[in-house]
Structures are given as structure tokens and as C-alpha cells.
Tab-separated table of C-alpha atoms and ligand atoms in Angstrom:
chain	number	residue	atom	x	y	z
A	251	UNK	CA	11.986	82.451	-64.797
A	252	UNK	CA	9.482	82.958	-61.984
A	253	UNK	CA	9.598	80.936	-58.802
A	254	UNK	CA	6.634	79.366	-57.071
A	255	UNK	CA	7.861	78.346	-53.623
A	256	UNK	CA	5.576	76.019	-51.658
A	257	UNK	CA	5.953	75.319	-47.924
A	258	UNK	CA	3.521	74.470	-45.164
A	259	UNK	CA	4.484	77.534	-43.076
A	260	UNK	CA	4.355	81.141	-44.312
A	261	UNK	CA	7.218	83.663	-44.079
A	262	UNK	CA	4.939	86.021	-42.147
A	263	UNK	CA	1.664	85.593	-40.270
A	264	UNK	CA	-0.912	88.105	-39.102
A	265	UNK	CA	-2.008	87.783	-35.499
A	266	UNK	CA	-4.667	89.740	-33.682
A	267	UNK	CA	-3.982	90.207	-29.969
A	268	UNK	CA	-6.483	92.244	-27.924
A	269	UNK	CA	-7.943	93.763	-31.084
A	270	UNK	CA	-4.555	94.869	-32.440
A	271	UNK	CA	-3.059	93.197	-35.463
A	272	UNK	CA	0.637	92.336	-35.487
A	273	UNK	CA	2.856	90.704	-38.070
A	274	UNK	CA	4.912	87.711	-36.930
A	275	UNK	CA	8.019	87.096	-39.054
A	276	UNK	CA	8.981	83.441	-39.330
A	277	UNK	CA	12.740	83.347	-38.668
A	278	UNK	CA	14.825	80.211	-39.170
A	279	UNK	CA	17.149	79.037	-41.870
A	280	UNK	CA	14.686	77.638	-44.382
A	281	UNK	CA	12.523	80.750	-44.341
A	282	UNK	CA	15.615	82.942	-44.762
A	283	UNK	CA	16.895	80.937	-47.739
A	284	UNK	CA	13.588	80.895	-49.587
A	285	UNK	CA	12.952	84.560	-48.870
A	286	UNK	CA	16.318	85.290	-50.475
A	287	UNK	CA	15.578	83.136	-53.545
A	288	UNK	CA	12.218	84.866	-54.072
A	289	UNK	CA	13.714	88.317	-53.623
A	290	UNK	CA	16.197	87.431	-56.391
A	291	UNK	CA	13.627	86.170	-58.887
A	292	UNK	CA	10.197	87.414	-57.859
A	293	UNK	CA	7.228	85.077	-57.914
A	294	UNK	CA	4.916	83.602	-55.326
A	295	UNK	CA	5.167	81.813	-52.009
A	296	UNK	CA	2.243	79.462	-51.413
A	297	UNK	CA	1.770	78.463	-47.792
A	298	UNK	CA	-0.762	77.655	-45.075
A	299	UNK	CA	-2.227	80.778	-43.490
A	300	UNK	CA	-2.370	79.698	-39.840
A	301	UNK	CA	-2.251	83.162	-38.204
A	302	UNK	CA	-5.517	84.074	-36.466
A	303	UNK	CA	-6.045	87.031	-38.769
A	304	UNK	CA	-4.453	85.623	-41.941
A	305	UNK	CA	-7.877	85.236	-43.565
A	306	UNK	CA	-7.914	89.017	-44.003
A	307	UNK	CA	-4.715	88.639	-46.049
A	308	UNK	CA	-5.333	85.784	-48.473
A	309	UNK	CA	-2.798	87.329	-50.850
A	310	UNK	CA	-0.314	90.115	-50.236
A	311	UNK	CA	2.814	91.654	-51.729
A	312	UNK	CA	5.826	91.196	-49.483
A	313	UNK	CA	9.368	92.402	-50.223
A	314	UNK	CA	9.175	91.880	-53.975
A	315	UNK	CA	7.080	88.708	-54.161
A	316	UNK	CA	3.515	87.594	-53.519
A	317	UNK	CA	2.384	85.504	-50.560
A	318	UNK	CA	-0.598	83.286	-51.414
A	319	UNK	CA	-2.287	81.576	-48.473
A	320	UNK	CA	-4.097	78.250	-48.356
A	321	UNK	CA	-6.626	77.950	-45.512
A	322	UNK	CA	-7.530	74.832	-43.563
A	323	UNK	CA	-10.533	74.091	-41.408
A	324	UNK	CA	-10.108	72.579	-37.953
A	325	UNK	CA	-10.479	68.930	-39.060
A	326	UNK	CA	-8.030	69.426	-41.940
A	327	UNK	CA	-5.500	71.093	-39.651
A	328	UNK	CA	-5.772	68.272	-37.125
A	329	UNK	CA	-5.545	65.402	-39.630
A	330	UNK	CA	-2.937	66.992	-41.896
A	331	UNK	CA	-0.699	68.736	-39.381
A	332	UNK	CA	-1.091	67.271	-35.870
A	333	UNK	CA	-1.777	63.688	-36.900
A	334	UNK	CA	-0.252	62.668	-40.207
A	335	UNK	CA	2.644	65.165	-40.539
A	336	UNK	CA	3.680	65.349	-36.890
A	337	UNK	CA	2.239	62.117	-35.504
A	338	UNK	CA	3.134	59.734	-38.359
A	339	UNK	CA	5.771	61.130	-40.732
A	340	UNK	CA	7.907	63.084	-38.232
A	341	UNK	CA	8.627	60.095	-35.901
A	342	UNK	CA	8.959	57.727	-38.886
A	343	UNK	CA	11.609	59.827	-40.596
A	344	UNK	CA	13.538	60.222	-37.313
A	345	UNK	CA	13.532	56.454	-36.535
A	346	UNK	CA	11.141	56.734	-33.556
A	347	UNK	CA	9.116	53.632	-34.363
A	348	UNK	CA	7.307	53.478	-31.018
A	349	UNK	CA	5.997	57.036	-31.457
A	350	UNK	CA	4.452	56.541	-34.902
A	351	UNK	CA	0.663	56.983	-34.755
A	352	UNK	CA	-1.733	55.787	-37.413
A	353	UNK	CA	-4.802	57.896	-36.634
A	354	UNK	CA	-7.948	56.941	-38.486
A	355	UNK	CA	-8.736	59.295	-41.345
A	356	UNK	CA	-5.550	61.345	-40.970
A	357	UNK	CA	-4.062	60.293	-44.307
A	358	UNK	CA	-7.319	61.307	-46.005
A	359	UNK	CA	-7.076	64.789	-44.452
A	360	UNK	CA	-3.405	64.964	-45.385
A	361	UNK	CA	-4.320	64.104	-48.996
A	362	UNK	CA	-7.118	66.716	-49.047
A	363	UNK	CA	-4.749	69.411	-47.862
A	364	UNK	CA	-2.051	68.383	-50.358
A	365	UNK	CA	-4.749	68.583	-53.060
A	366	UNK	CA	-5.601	72.150	-51.948
A	367	UNK	CA	-1.932	73.092	-52.293
A	368	UNK	CA	-1.724	71.430	-55.730
A	369	UNK	CA	-4.801	73.331	-56.953
A	370	UNK	CA	-3.378	76.637	-55.718
A	371	UNK	CA	-0.069	75.918	-57.471
A	372	UNK	CA	-1.889	75.284	-60.757
A	373	UNK	CA	-3.864	78.539	-60.344
A	374	UNK	CA	-0.791	80.609	-59.539
A	375	UNK	CA	1.708	79.224	-62.085
A	376	UNK	CA	2.270	80.285	-65.635
A	377	UNK	CA	4.047	78.098	-68.204
A	378	UNK	CA	7.417	79.583	-67.245
A	379	UNK	CA	7.110	79.042	-63.488
A	380	UNK	CA	9.592	76.846	-61.678
A	381	UNK	CA	7.776	75.142	-58.808
A	382	UNK	CA	9.818	74.434	-55.655
A	383	UNK	CA	8.001	72.318	-53.041
A	384	UNK	CA	9.364	71.688	-49.538
A	385	UNK	CA	9.304	68.946	-46.997
A	386	UNK	CA	7.372	66.107	-45.480
A	387	UNK	CA	4.037	67.912	-45.129
A	388	UNK	CA	3.624	68.102	-48.916
A	389	UNK	CA	4.792	64.747	-50.296
A	390	UNK	CA	1.692	64.108	-52.406
A	391	UNK	CA	1.815	67.427	-54.251
A	392	UNK	CA	4.062	66.376	-57.205
A	393	UNK	CA	1.901	63.319	-57.984
A	394	UNK	CA	-1.308	65.358	-57.739
A	395	UNK	CA	0.086	68.027	-60.046
A	396	UNK	CA	1.050	65.485	-62.693
A	397	UNK	CA	-2.371	63.803	-62.465
A	398	UNK	CA	-3.866	67.165	-63.411
A	399	UNK	CA	-1.604	67.341	-66.455
A	400	UNK	CA	0.714	69.957	-64.952
A	401	UNK	CA	3.999	69.790	-66.834
A	402	UNK	CA	6.133	72.544	-65.265
A	403	UNK	CA	9.498	71.707	-63.777
A	404	UNK	CA	9.149	70.642	-60.100
A	405	UNK	CA	11.943	70.657	-57.517
A	406	UNK	CA	11.245	68.897	-54.233
A	407	UNK	CA	13.531	69.669	-51.280
A	408	UNK	CA	13.503	67.265	-48.341
A	409	UNK	CA	14.636	68.850	-45.051
A	410	UNK	CA	14.556	65.951	-42.588
A	411	UNK	CA	16.417	62.616	-42.662
A	412	UNK	CA	15.364	59.981	-45.179
A	413	UNK	CA	15.402	56.628	-43.379
A	414	UNK	CA	16.612	53.241	-44.621
A	415	UNK	CA	14.264	51.450	-47.008
A	416	UNK	CA	13.307	48.776	-44.406
A	417	UNK	CA	12.209	51.492	-42.040
A	418	UNK	CA	10.426	53.544	-44.696
A	419	UNK	CA	8.402	50.509	-45.715
A	420	UNK	CA	6.801	50.407	-42.245
A	421	UNK	CA	4.611	53.222	-43.497
A	422	UNK	CA	1.303	51.950	-44.928
A	423	UNK	CA	1.392	54.746	-47.540
A	424	UNK	CA	5.078	54.211	-48.464
A	425	UNK	CA	4.380	53.437	-52.120
A	426	UNK	CA	2.048	56.348	-52.576
A	427	UNK	CA	4.511	58.807	-51.063
A	428	UNK	CA	7.595	57.588	-52.916
A	429	UNK	CA	5.589	57.353	-56.142
A	430	UNK	CA	4.448	60.953	-55.817
A	431	UNK	CA	7.905	62.320	-55.004
A	432	UNK	CA	9.251	60.588	-58.107
A	433	UNK	CA	6.946	62.728	-60.212
A	434	UNK	CA	9.204	65.690	-59.409
A	435	UNK	CA	11.958	66.489	-61.876
A	436	UNK	CA	14.553	66.908	-59.190
A	437	UNK	CA	14.708	66.001	-55.489
A	438	UNK	CA	17.300	67.393	-53.081
A	439	UNK	CA	18.440	66.139	-49.678
A	440	UNK	CA	20.903	67.492	-47.125
A	441	UNK	CA	23.280	64.510	-47.242
A	442	UNK	CA	24.393	61.689	-49.525
A	443	UNK	CA	23.181	59.182	-46.946
A	444	UNK	CA	19.573	60.421	-47.178
A	445	UNK	CA	19.811	60.417	-50.954
A	446	UNK	CA	21.055	56.828	-50.950
A	447	UNK	CA	18.288	55.776	-48.535
A	448	UNK	CA	15.709	57.427	-50.779
A	449	UNK	CA	17.054	55.683	-53.869
A	450	UNK	CA	16.815	52.304	-52.130
A	451	UNK	CA	13.331	53.132	-50.808
A	452	UNK	CA	12.168	53.744	-54.362
A	453	UNK	CA	13.139	50.351	-55.672
A	454	UNK	CA	9.605	48.999	-55.210
A	455	UNK	CA	7.915	51.870	-57.037
A	456	UNK	CA	10.300	53.295	-59.587
A	457	UNK	CA	10.078	52.272	-63.185
A	458	UNK	CA	13.103	49.989	-63.880
A	459	UNK	CA	13.930	52.246	-66.835
A	460	UNK	CA	14.088	55.283	-64.650
A	461	UNK	CA	17.300	56.476	-63.100
A	462	UNK	CA	16.509	57.846	-59.654
A	463	UNK	CA	20.211	58.719	-59.423
A	464	UNK	CA	19.874	61.291	-62.182
A	465	UNK	CA	17.140	63.211	-60.417
A	466	UNK	CA	18.365	63.165	-56.791
A	467	UNK	CA	21.065	65.405	-55.346
A	468	UNK	CA	22.629	66.211	-51.982
A	469	UNK	CA	23.023	69.914	-51.198
A	470	UNK	CA	23.429	70.756	-47.547
A	471	UNK	CA	21.520	73.951	-46.706
A	472	UNK	CA	23.918	76.805	-45.975
A	473	UNK	CA	23.478	79.807	-43.692
A	474	UNK	CA	23.830	83.542	-44.170
A	475	UNK	CA	27.468	83.449	-43.090
A	476	UNK	CA	27.948	87.198	-43.217
A	477	UNK	CA	25.027	87.855	-40.909
A	478	UNK	CA	26.286	85.432	-38.262
A	479	UNK	CA	29.944	86.400	-38.456
A	480	UNK	CA	29.361	90.153	-38.561
A	481	UNK	CA	30.702	91.722	-35.350
A	482	UNK	CA	28.441	94.736	-35.430
A	483	UNK	CA	25.345	92.654	-34.658
A	484	UNK	CA	26.823	91.075	-31.618
A	485	UNK	CA	26.658	92.325	-28.078
A	486	UNK	CA	29.916	91.802	-26.212
A	487	UNK	CA	28.728	90.562	-22.870
A	488	UNK	CA	29.866	87.980	-20.409
A	489	UNK	CA	27.161	85.906	-18.871
A	490	UNK	CA	29.377	84.545	-16.116
A	491	UNK	CA	32.541	85.393	-14.183
A	492	UNK	CA	35.622	84.661	-16.301
A	493	UNK	CA	36.504	81.546	-14.299
A	494	UNK	CA	33.180	79.965	-15.291
A	495	UNK	CA	33.038	78.572	-18.802
A	496	UNK	CA	29.803	78.716	-20.732
A	497	UNK	CA	28.219	75.716	-22.382
A	498	UNK	CA	25.306	76.668	-24.643
A	499	UNK	CA	22.482	75.046	-26.555
A	500	UNK	CA	19.270	76.150	-28.262
A	501	UNK	CA	16.720	73.718	-29.639
A	502	UNK	CA	13.085	73.491	-30.486
A	503	UNK	CA	11.303	71.322	-27.892
A	504	UNK	CA	11.320	67.902	-29.541
A	505	UNK	CA	12.122	64.289	-28.690
A	506	UNK	CA	14.555	64.189	-31.624
A	507	UNK	CA	16.813	66.739	-29.924
A	508	UNK	CA	18.124	64.435	-27.154
A	509	UNK	CA	17.513	67.006	-24.416
A	510	UNK	CA	17.307	64.621	-21.454
A	511	UNK	CA	20.442	62.721	-22.504
A	512	UNK	CA	22.243	66.019	-22.746
A	513	UNK	CA	21.276	67.006	-19.208
A	514	UNK	CA	22.396	63.587	-17.999
A	515	UNK	CA	25.732	64.141	-19.749
A	516	UNK	CA	26.255	67.443	-17.919
A	517	UNK	CA	25.509	65.697	-14.624
A	518	UNK	CA	27.823	62.773	-15.527
A	519	UNK	CA	30.585	65.249	-16.390
A	520	UNK	CA	30.506	66.646	-12.855
A	521	UNK	CA	30.617	63.094	-11.457
A	522	UNK	CA	33.514	61.930	-13.619
A	523	UNK	CA	35.368	65.246	-13.255
A	524	UNK	CA	34.484	66.533	-9.744
A	525	UNK	CA	36.962	69.395	-10.067
A	526	UNK	CA	34.596	70.871	-12.716
A	527	UNK	CA	31.979	71.827	-10.097
A	528	UNK	CA	31.462	75.552	-9.949
A	529	UNK	CA	33.624	76.050	-13.053
A	530	UNK	CA	30.937	76.121	-15.766
A	531	UNK	CA	27.385	77.178	-16.534
A	532	UNK	CA	25.183	75.334	-18.971
A	533	UNK	CA	22.768	77.784	-20.638
A	534	UNK	CA	20.005	75.651	-22.144
A	535	UNK	CA	17.377	77.423	-24.244
A	536	UNK	CA	14.392	75.410	-25.361
A	537	UNK	CA	12.047	77.048	-27.863
A	538	UNK	CA	8.333	76.219	-27.481
A	539	UNK	CA	7.011	73.941	-30.188
A	540	UNK	CA	3.746	72.046	-30.875
A	541	UNK	CA	2.496	73.420	-27.560
A	542	UNK	CA	-1.052	72.068	-27.965
A	543	UNK	CA	0.169	68.460	-28.207
A	544	UNK	CA	0.011	66.454	-24.957
A	545	UNK	CA	3.283	64.567	-25.479
A	546	UNK	CA	5.161	67.846	-26.017
A	547	UNK	CA	3.646	69.237	-22.799
A	548	UNK	CA	4.806	66.093	-20.992
A	549	UNK	CA	8.256	66.342	-22.555
A	550	UNK	CA	8.541	69.888	-21.276
A	551	UNK	CA	7.643	68.758	-17.742
A	552	UNK	CA	10.183	65.901	-17.910
A	553	UNK	CA	12.946	68.298	-18.963
A	554	UNK	CA	12.059	70.806	-16.273
A	555	UNK	CA	12.029	68.075	-13.621
A	556	UNK	CA	15.440	66.930	-14.771
A	557	UNK	CA	16.841	70.494	-14.676
A	558	UNK	CA	15.427	70.909	-11.161
A	559	UNK	CA	16.809	67.559	-10.027
A	560	UNK	CA	20.310	68.293	-11.347
A	561	UNK	CA	20.430	71.829	-9.960
A	562	UNK	CA	19.052	70.513	-6.662
A	563	UNK	CA	21.694	67.814	-6.344
A	564	UNK	CA	24.709	69.728	-7.661
A	565	UNK	CA	23.963	73.379	-6.970
A	566	UNK	CA	24.605	75.495	-3.932
A	567	UNK	CA	24.029	79.106	-2.939
A	568	UNK	CA	26.787	80.316	-5.291
A	569	UNK	CA	26.305	78.024	-8.283
A	570	UNK	CA	23.480	76.432	-10.266
A	571	UNK	CA	24.960	74.391	-13.126
A	572	UNK	CA	21.980	74.653	-15.515
A	573	UNK	CA	20.394	77.945	-16.506
A	574	UNK	CA	17.248	76.894	-18.304
A	575	UNK	CA	14.978	79.113	-20.426
A	576	UNK	CA	11.797	77.977	-22.132
A	577	UNK	CA	11.088	80.698	-24.676
A	578	UNK	CA	11.996	82.104	-28.061
A	579	UNK	CA	14.852	84.608	-27.860
A	580	UNK	CA	15.444	87.677	-30.034
A	581	UNK	CA	17.903	87.290	-32.924
A	582	UNK	CA	20.396	89.689	-31.318
A	583	UNK	CA	20.320	87.775	-28.057
A	584	UNK	CA	20.909	84.522	-29.934
A	585	UNK	CA	23.948	86.014	-31.684
A	586	UNK	CA	25.255	87.179	-28.343
A	587	UNK	CA	24.935	83.665	-26.863
A	588	UNK	CA	26.739	82.191	-29.862
A	589	UNK	CA	29.511	84.729	-29.502
A	590	UNK	CA	29.982	84.355	-25.762
A	591	UNK	CA	29.725	80.586	-25.405
A	592	UNK	CA	32.893	78.567	-24.870
A	593	UNK	CA	31.231	75.343	-25.977
A	594	UNK	CA	28.095	74.629	-28.015
A	595	UNK	CA	26.578	71.290	-27.045
A	596	UNK	CA	24.410	70.201	-29.961
A	597	UNK	CA	23.461	66.590	-29.590
A	598	UNK	CA	20.207	65.625	-31.317
A	599	UNK	CA	19.497	61.902	-31.485
A	600	UNK	CA	18.455	62.462	-35.112
A	601	UNK	CA	18.338	65.695	-37.126
A	602	UNK	CA	18.023	66.339	-40.852
A	603	UNK	CA	20.747	68.942	-40.778
A	604	UNK	CA	20.843	71.317	-37.766
A	605	UNK	CA	21.438	74.924	-38.660
A	606	UNK	CA	22.324	75.970	-35.111
A	607	UNK	CA	25.651	74.114	-35.388
A	608	UNK	CA	26.530	76.077	-38.539
A	609	UNK	CA	25.382	79.391	-37.076
A	610	UNK	CA	27.498	78.855	-33.955
A	611	UNK	CA	30.613	78.129	-36.019
A	612	UNK	CA	30.074	81.294	-38.057
A	613	UNK	CA	29.521	83.496	-34.993
A	614	UNK	CA	32.122	82.258	-32.517
A	615	UNK	CA	35.741	83.429	-32.399
A	616	UNK	CA	36.975	80.861	-29.894
A	617	UNK	CA	34.272	78.277	-29.206
A	618	UNK	CA	34.369	74.502	-29.456
A	619	UNK	CA	31.535	72.601	-31.088
A	620	UNK	CA	30.360	69.274	-29.683
A	621	UNK	CA	28.063	67.786	-32.317
A	622	UNK	CA	25.985	64.635	-32.598
A	623	UNK	CA	27.112	62.273	-35.323
A	624	UNK	CA	23.393	61.891	-36.147
A	625	UNK	CA	22.939	65.513	-37.206
A	626	UNK	CA	23.145	65.927	-40.990
A	627	UNK	CA	25.553	68.834	-40.451
A	628	UNK	CA	28.124	66.401	-38.970
A	629	UNK	CA	28.982	65.492	-42.591
A	630	UNK	CA	29.952	69.140	-43.170
A	631	UNK	CA	31.730	69.640	-39.858
A	632	UNK	CA	34.128	66.727	-39.264
A	633	UNK	CA	36.397	68.996	-37.193
A	634	UNK	CA	33.766	69.262	-34.452
A	635	UNK	CA	34.024	66.880	-31.484
A	636	UNK	CA	31.584	64.291	-32.765
A	637	UNK	CA	29.648	62.259	-30.214
A	638	UNK	CA	27.030	59.544	-30.040
A	639	UNK	CA	24.138	61.181	-28.144
A	640	UNK	CA	23.110	57.824	-26.662
A	641	UNK	CA	26.475	57.425	-24.949
A	642	UNK	CA	26.276	59.570	-21.803
A	643	UNK	CA	29.835	58.796	-20.686
A	644	UNK	CA	31.228	59.702	-24.114
A	645	UNK	CA	29.370	63.032	-24.022
A	646	UNK	CA	30.726	63.723	-20.509
A	647	UNK	CA	34.280	63.047	-21.723
A	648	UNK	CA	33.656	65.238	-24.787
A	649	UNK	CA	32.658	68.078	-22.465
A	650	UNK	CA	35.874	67.623	-20.495
A	651	UNK	CA	37.857	67.641	-23.717
A	652	UNK	CA	36.105	70.710	-25.117
A	653	UNK	CA	36.362	72.742	-21.925
A	654	UNK	CA	40.060	72.041	-21.553
A	655	UNK	CA	41.014	72.405	-25.225
A	656	UNK	CA	43.919	74.801	-25.817
A	657	UNK	CA	43.203	77.911	-27.932
A	658	UNK	CA	45.488	76.749	-30.758
A	659	UNK	CA	43.656	73.485	-31.336
A	660	UNK	CA	40.265	75.209	-30.930
A	661	UNK	CA	41.202	77.835	-33.524
A	662	UNK	CA	42.616	75.313	-35.937
A	663	UNK	CA	39.376	73.315	-35.872
A	664	UNK	CA	37.295	76.470	-36.126
A	665	UNK	CA	39.230	77.781	-39.077
A	666	UNK	CA	38.561	74.655	-41.112
A	667	UNK	CA	34.862	74.646	-40.198
A	668	UNK	CA	34.434	78.374	-40.902
A	669	UNK	CA	36.018	77.964	-44.331
A	670	UNK	CA	33.653	75.208	-45.355
A	671	UNK	CA	30.565	77.024	-44.034
A	672	UNK	CA	31.580	80.292	-45.667
A	673	UNK	CA	32.117	78.570	-49.029
A	674	UNK	CA	28.852	76.680	-48.883
A	675	UNK	CA	26.633	79.422	-47.556
A	676	UNK	CA	22.998	80.175	-48.246
A	677	UNK	CA	23.723	81.726	-51.664
A	678	UNK	CA	25.789	78.729	-52.699
A	679	UNK	CA	22.837	76.471	-51.811
A	680	UNK	CA	20.284	78.483	-53.778
A	681	UNK	CA	22.606	78.842	-56.780
A	682	UNK	CA	23.602	75.173	-56.806
A	683	UNK	CA	19.971	74.029	-56.847
A	684	UNK	CA	18.923	76.575	-59.453
A	685	UNK	CA	21.888	75.751	-61.664
A	686	UNK	CA	21.157	72.038	-61.518
A	687	UNK	CA	17.465	72.695	-62.246
A	688	UNK	CA	18.444	74.779	-65.251
A	689	UNK	CA	20.755	72.053	-66.538
A	690	UNK	CA	18.042	69.381	-66.182
A	691	UNK	CA	15.423	71.632	-67.756
A	692	UNK	CA	17.578	72.010	-70.820
A	693	UNK	CA	18.113	68.286	-71.058
A	694	UNK	CA	14.341	67.791	-71.032
A	695	UNK	CA	12.336	65.652	-68.683
A	696	UNK	CA	12.675	61.958	-69.488
A	697	UNK	CA	9.439	60.084	-69.824
A	698	UNK	CA	9.708	58.293	-66.510
A	699	UNK	CA	6.286	58.654	-64.974
A	700	UNK	CA	6.039	55.560	-62.810
A	701	UNK	CA	2.950	53.650	-61.795
A	702	UNK	CA	2.300	53.925	-58.076
B	547	GDG	C1	14.176	71.420	-40.261
B	547	GDG	C2	14.944	70.130	-39.923
B	547	GDG	C3	17.012	71.166	-40.764
B	547	GDG	C4	15.619	78.572	-33.087
B	547	GDG	N1	15.205	79.090	-31.914
B	547	GDG	C5	15.304	80.436	-32.049
B	547	GDG	C6	15.800	80.727	-33.330
B	547	GDG	N2	15.970	79.548	-33.948
B	547	GDG	C7	16.466	79.406	-35.324
B	547	GDG	C8	17.891	78.914	-35.360
B	547	GDG	C9	17.923	78.174	-36.703
B	547	GDG	C10	16.509	77.611	-36.806
B	547	GDG	O1	15.673	78.418	-35.984
B	547	GDG	C11	16.392	76.168	-36.346
B	547	GDG	O2	17.200	75.395	-37.152
B	547	GDG	P1	16.990	73.852	-37.444
B	547	GDG	O3	18.122	73.360	-38.244
B	547	GDG	O4	16.703	73.120	-36.166
B	547	GDG	O5	15.730	73.897	-38.411
B	547	GDG	P2	14.166	73.585	-38.405
B	547	GDG	O6	13.547	74.560	-39.349
B	547	GDG	O7	13.647	73.617	-37.026
B	547	GDG	O8	14.031	72.108	-38.993
B	547	GDG	C12	16.390	70.434	-39.604
B	547	GDG	C13	16.182	72.371	-41.164
B	547	GDG	O9	14.817	72.032	-41.388
B	547	GDG	C14	16.747	73.020	-42.405
B	547	GDG	O10	16.603	72.210	-43.533
B	547	GDG	O11	18.297	71.618	-40.349
B	547	GDG	O12	17.096	69.231	-39.367
B	547	GDG	O13	14.314	69.491	-38.803
B	547	GDG	O14	18.122	79.056	-37.764
B	547	GDG	O15	18.746	79.998	-35.267
B	547	GDG	N3	16.035	81.985	-33.766
B	547	GDG	C15	15.754	83.000	-32.890
B	547	GDG	N4	15.259	82.775	-31.641
B	547	GDG	C16	15.019	81.527	-31.178
B	547	GDG	O16	14.571	81.359	-30.025
B	547	GDG	N5	15.982	84.248	-33.277
């Protein structure tokens, strides 16, 4: 069996800077998992070539598989990516109703781009290919493939939350999107809750004869546990004098990550527990994201003002509570932060899964995890200190609890979390999905093509 993996972003991009071409490797959990699956089976990875010199590399061999790039013009990129994917679907699927934009013509551009992907899939598949499409940027692809008579097995993996049916139905194109996804043979989510929400959202479009239950599954994406827990990668360094505990977080800049609330919680902690002043450092790394979008630029300014305000009020010549960095950090540095942190403070207001929480658990030997109950990974990590990211006082108390937790309790919680993450690692995830696909393929695809 050959795999055809389809994502909006490529595993590597070619960039020309001052006349010199460099290759940018796309790190991150999804890219790592799919890279692994393709290395195992061979096949193709179809993706959007957005690097400034990708057009010189429409197709290339890369570590045992073939990268096939789809190119977009400026209007397509804007309508498909900036407007419909990031301006409409992203806020919708994270329950940010007031941020949903309905830009004129954006759905048409989104459809055009999905059609380009569908055509490339048809060109690059043979009858044996297993097609594996990913995420909210490509919802129309399964429907478009079926309309062209494409009968290969299609897996669709959804990486962000799936909202309740009432909320999903806000979307003018709700029927079209659900109808297309149902043309897949198998759809996977990170949690049972998203799967249930999807099933309920499909009630208006699914054929009454069709069992959405039989084609939807919850498999929470695992991490490369060995890589994160391996000592030899990790620099042993202390970032602060021993009497200062380290609180750590790393997030992409996004309104779903709850960054301002988190800063307010650190400030509240020092108010409710004044003896904590001077006894901790909060290392907050924010990775640049969607940098051309005005609201992300504004969000960055708001966060930086808040960091400045808190350091200005609480800090003195010997202590600044928040050490803030706005940049991407090298993998080794990230591992070193995970290893040296006493507490990871991961409190998104809504997150499909959140791989950082799993990576921290794998890497740390002593740390305590404070985790939002609205991160999909909270279902896998009940031994974390779970918090509601909208409750600033509760987060402040959680910090107090985490920073004063005895080593026995911390280790006991860690042990349980490490066991579950080790068992359900990245290979488990790939194998579970492939095994289920194989089982369904042998059963044969029921004739459930619904009208949408
Ligand atoms: C979607 C969903 C879901 C981040 N900054 C740096 C860096 N990272 C790595 C982390 C982690 C990954 O990127 C981010 O993980 P997320 O879980 O936030 O994933 P996304 O791809 O952003 O988002 C999310 C995920 O899909 C998987 O299905 O969990 O809910 O939104 O691996 O380590 N790595 C390095 N430097 C950085 O500065 N080296």
C-alpha cells in the first residue's frame, strides 16, 4: 500500500535569502508523525508550496518519499488561507464567534484551492493508494474527489476541536463542509467529545441509513516519546538561581492560547501569595505566527504591553518576574527548557490537542504540569493540575499548589502521565489509524454517499 498524505503545509520549504537558497524544515508534531508514516510506506506528500523558491522544486524526492507541491496565486492564498481558513474556520472551530469573518468571495477561493488539491491527488494516486487528508484547510477535498469518480480509500484527520452542532451551524457553508467530510471512508479526531460533536453536526446532512459512528474514531495524536525523554539531547543548565523556581510556557501567537489570562494569573499569584515575590521566574516563549495579519500584530503588542506592565509593577533591580521571548527556538533549546522547568503552565482557552503538554511530560524528571481543561490533551492527562483558563484566581491558586508540591506527589503524577504518553506515542497513533483503515477497507465501503 502506498500513502498519499495531503496537508496544507509542506514538510520542507525552499527559501531564497540574499540570493542563497536554504531549506526550512517544518518541525512540529503533525509534520513529524506524517514524515514517519511516509518513511515507513513510501508514497507522496501533497502540500502547498509557499516557500519563495518552492516553484523551482515542484516535485522532489525527500527521505524516501516524494513531495508534490500545489501552487497558489496571491488572490487564492488570501481567500483560501488568510480569509476562509484562518478568518472563518479557525475562530469558528475554537468557539470565537465574535472573531468569525465572512469575507466576500473567500469561500469561492477556498473551493478553488481545494479543487487544485483534489486534482493533484487524482494525478498522483494509483488504484492502490491510500489517501490521508488533514485538517480544516481541506474540508472540501473528499467531496470533490468523489464527484470526479475517485474511489480510493480516504482517511480524513481533524486536528482542531469540533464544536457543538448549534455552533457549527452558524457557518453558512456548514452543510457543504459536513457533506464533503462524510465522503471520506474514515474520519479521526483527537477526542471522543469532538467525535460526538461531529456526529451530531452531521444529523442534517447524513443519509439516515448511514452510520456516522462506524466511520468516526478518536485517536489522540502521540509524540515521539523516545526523542523527548532521551537524556543525551538535553542540556543540563539552570536558568535561575536554585531558590528561584521556573515556570515555563511555549505557544504559537494566537488568541486561542489564553496568553493574556495567563499573564494575569502570574500577577494574581504574586498578589494572593506575596511571599512568592522574587522566588520564581516565568519564562514565556511566544512563537511568531500569521505575522502579516493585523489582529495578530495587535495581539503581540497587547501581550508585550502586559509583560511590561507586570514587570514594571512587580519587578525590581534584582528580579523581573516574566522573561518574555518572541521567536522560534531551536529544538535543543526547547528540550532544555522542558527539562529545567519546575512547572509548565499550558492554559489555552481552546486547543484541539496541545502537543507541548505531552512533550513536557516526556522530557521532565520532576516538573508539574498545569493544563487547561479545554486542551484536548487534558483527556489524556487527568493527573495534571487541570484549570479553567478563564478563572484567574483558580490559575493563581494552581500555581501556588504546583510550586509547593512535594517531590513524591509530583513524581507520582508524572509517572502515571509518562506511562500513558509512552504507551500511546506517535507510532501507536500511526499504527492504530492504519490498522483501522485496513479493517474498514476489507469490510468494503458501504454505499452511503449522502446528498449535500
Ligand atoms: C494543531 C492544533 C494540535 C512550537 N514552537 C516551537 C516548536 N514548537 C513545536 C512544539 C509542538 C508543536 O510545535 C506545536 O504543537 P501544537 O499542539 O500547538 O500543534 P499545532 O501544529 O500548532 O496545531 C493543536 C496539533 O495540530 C496536532 O494535531 O495539538 O491543537 O491546533 O510540537 O514543540 N518547536 C521548536 N521551536 C519552537 O519555537 N523547535
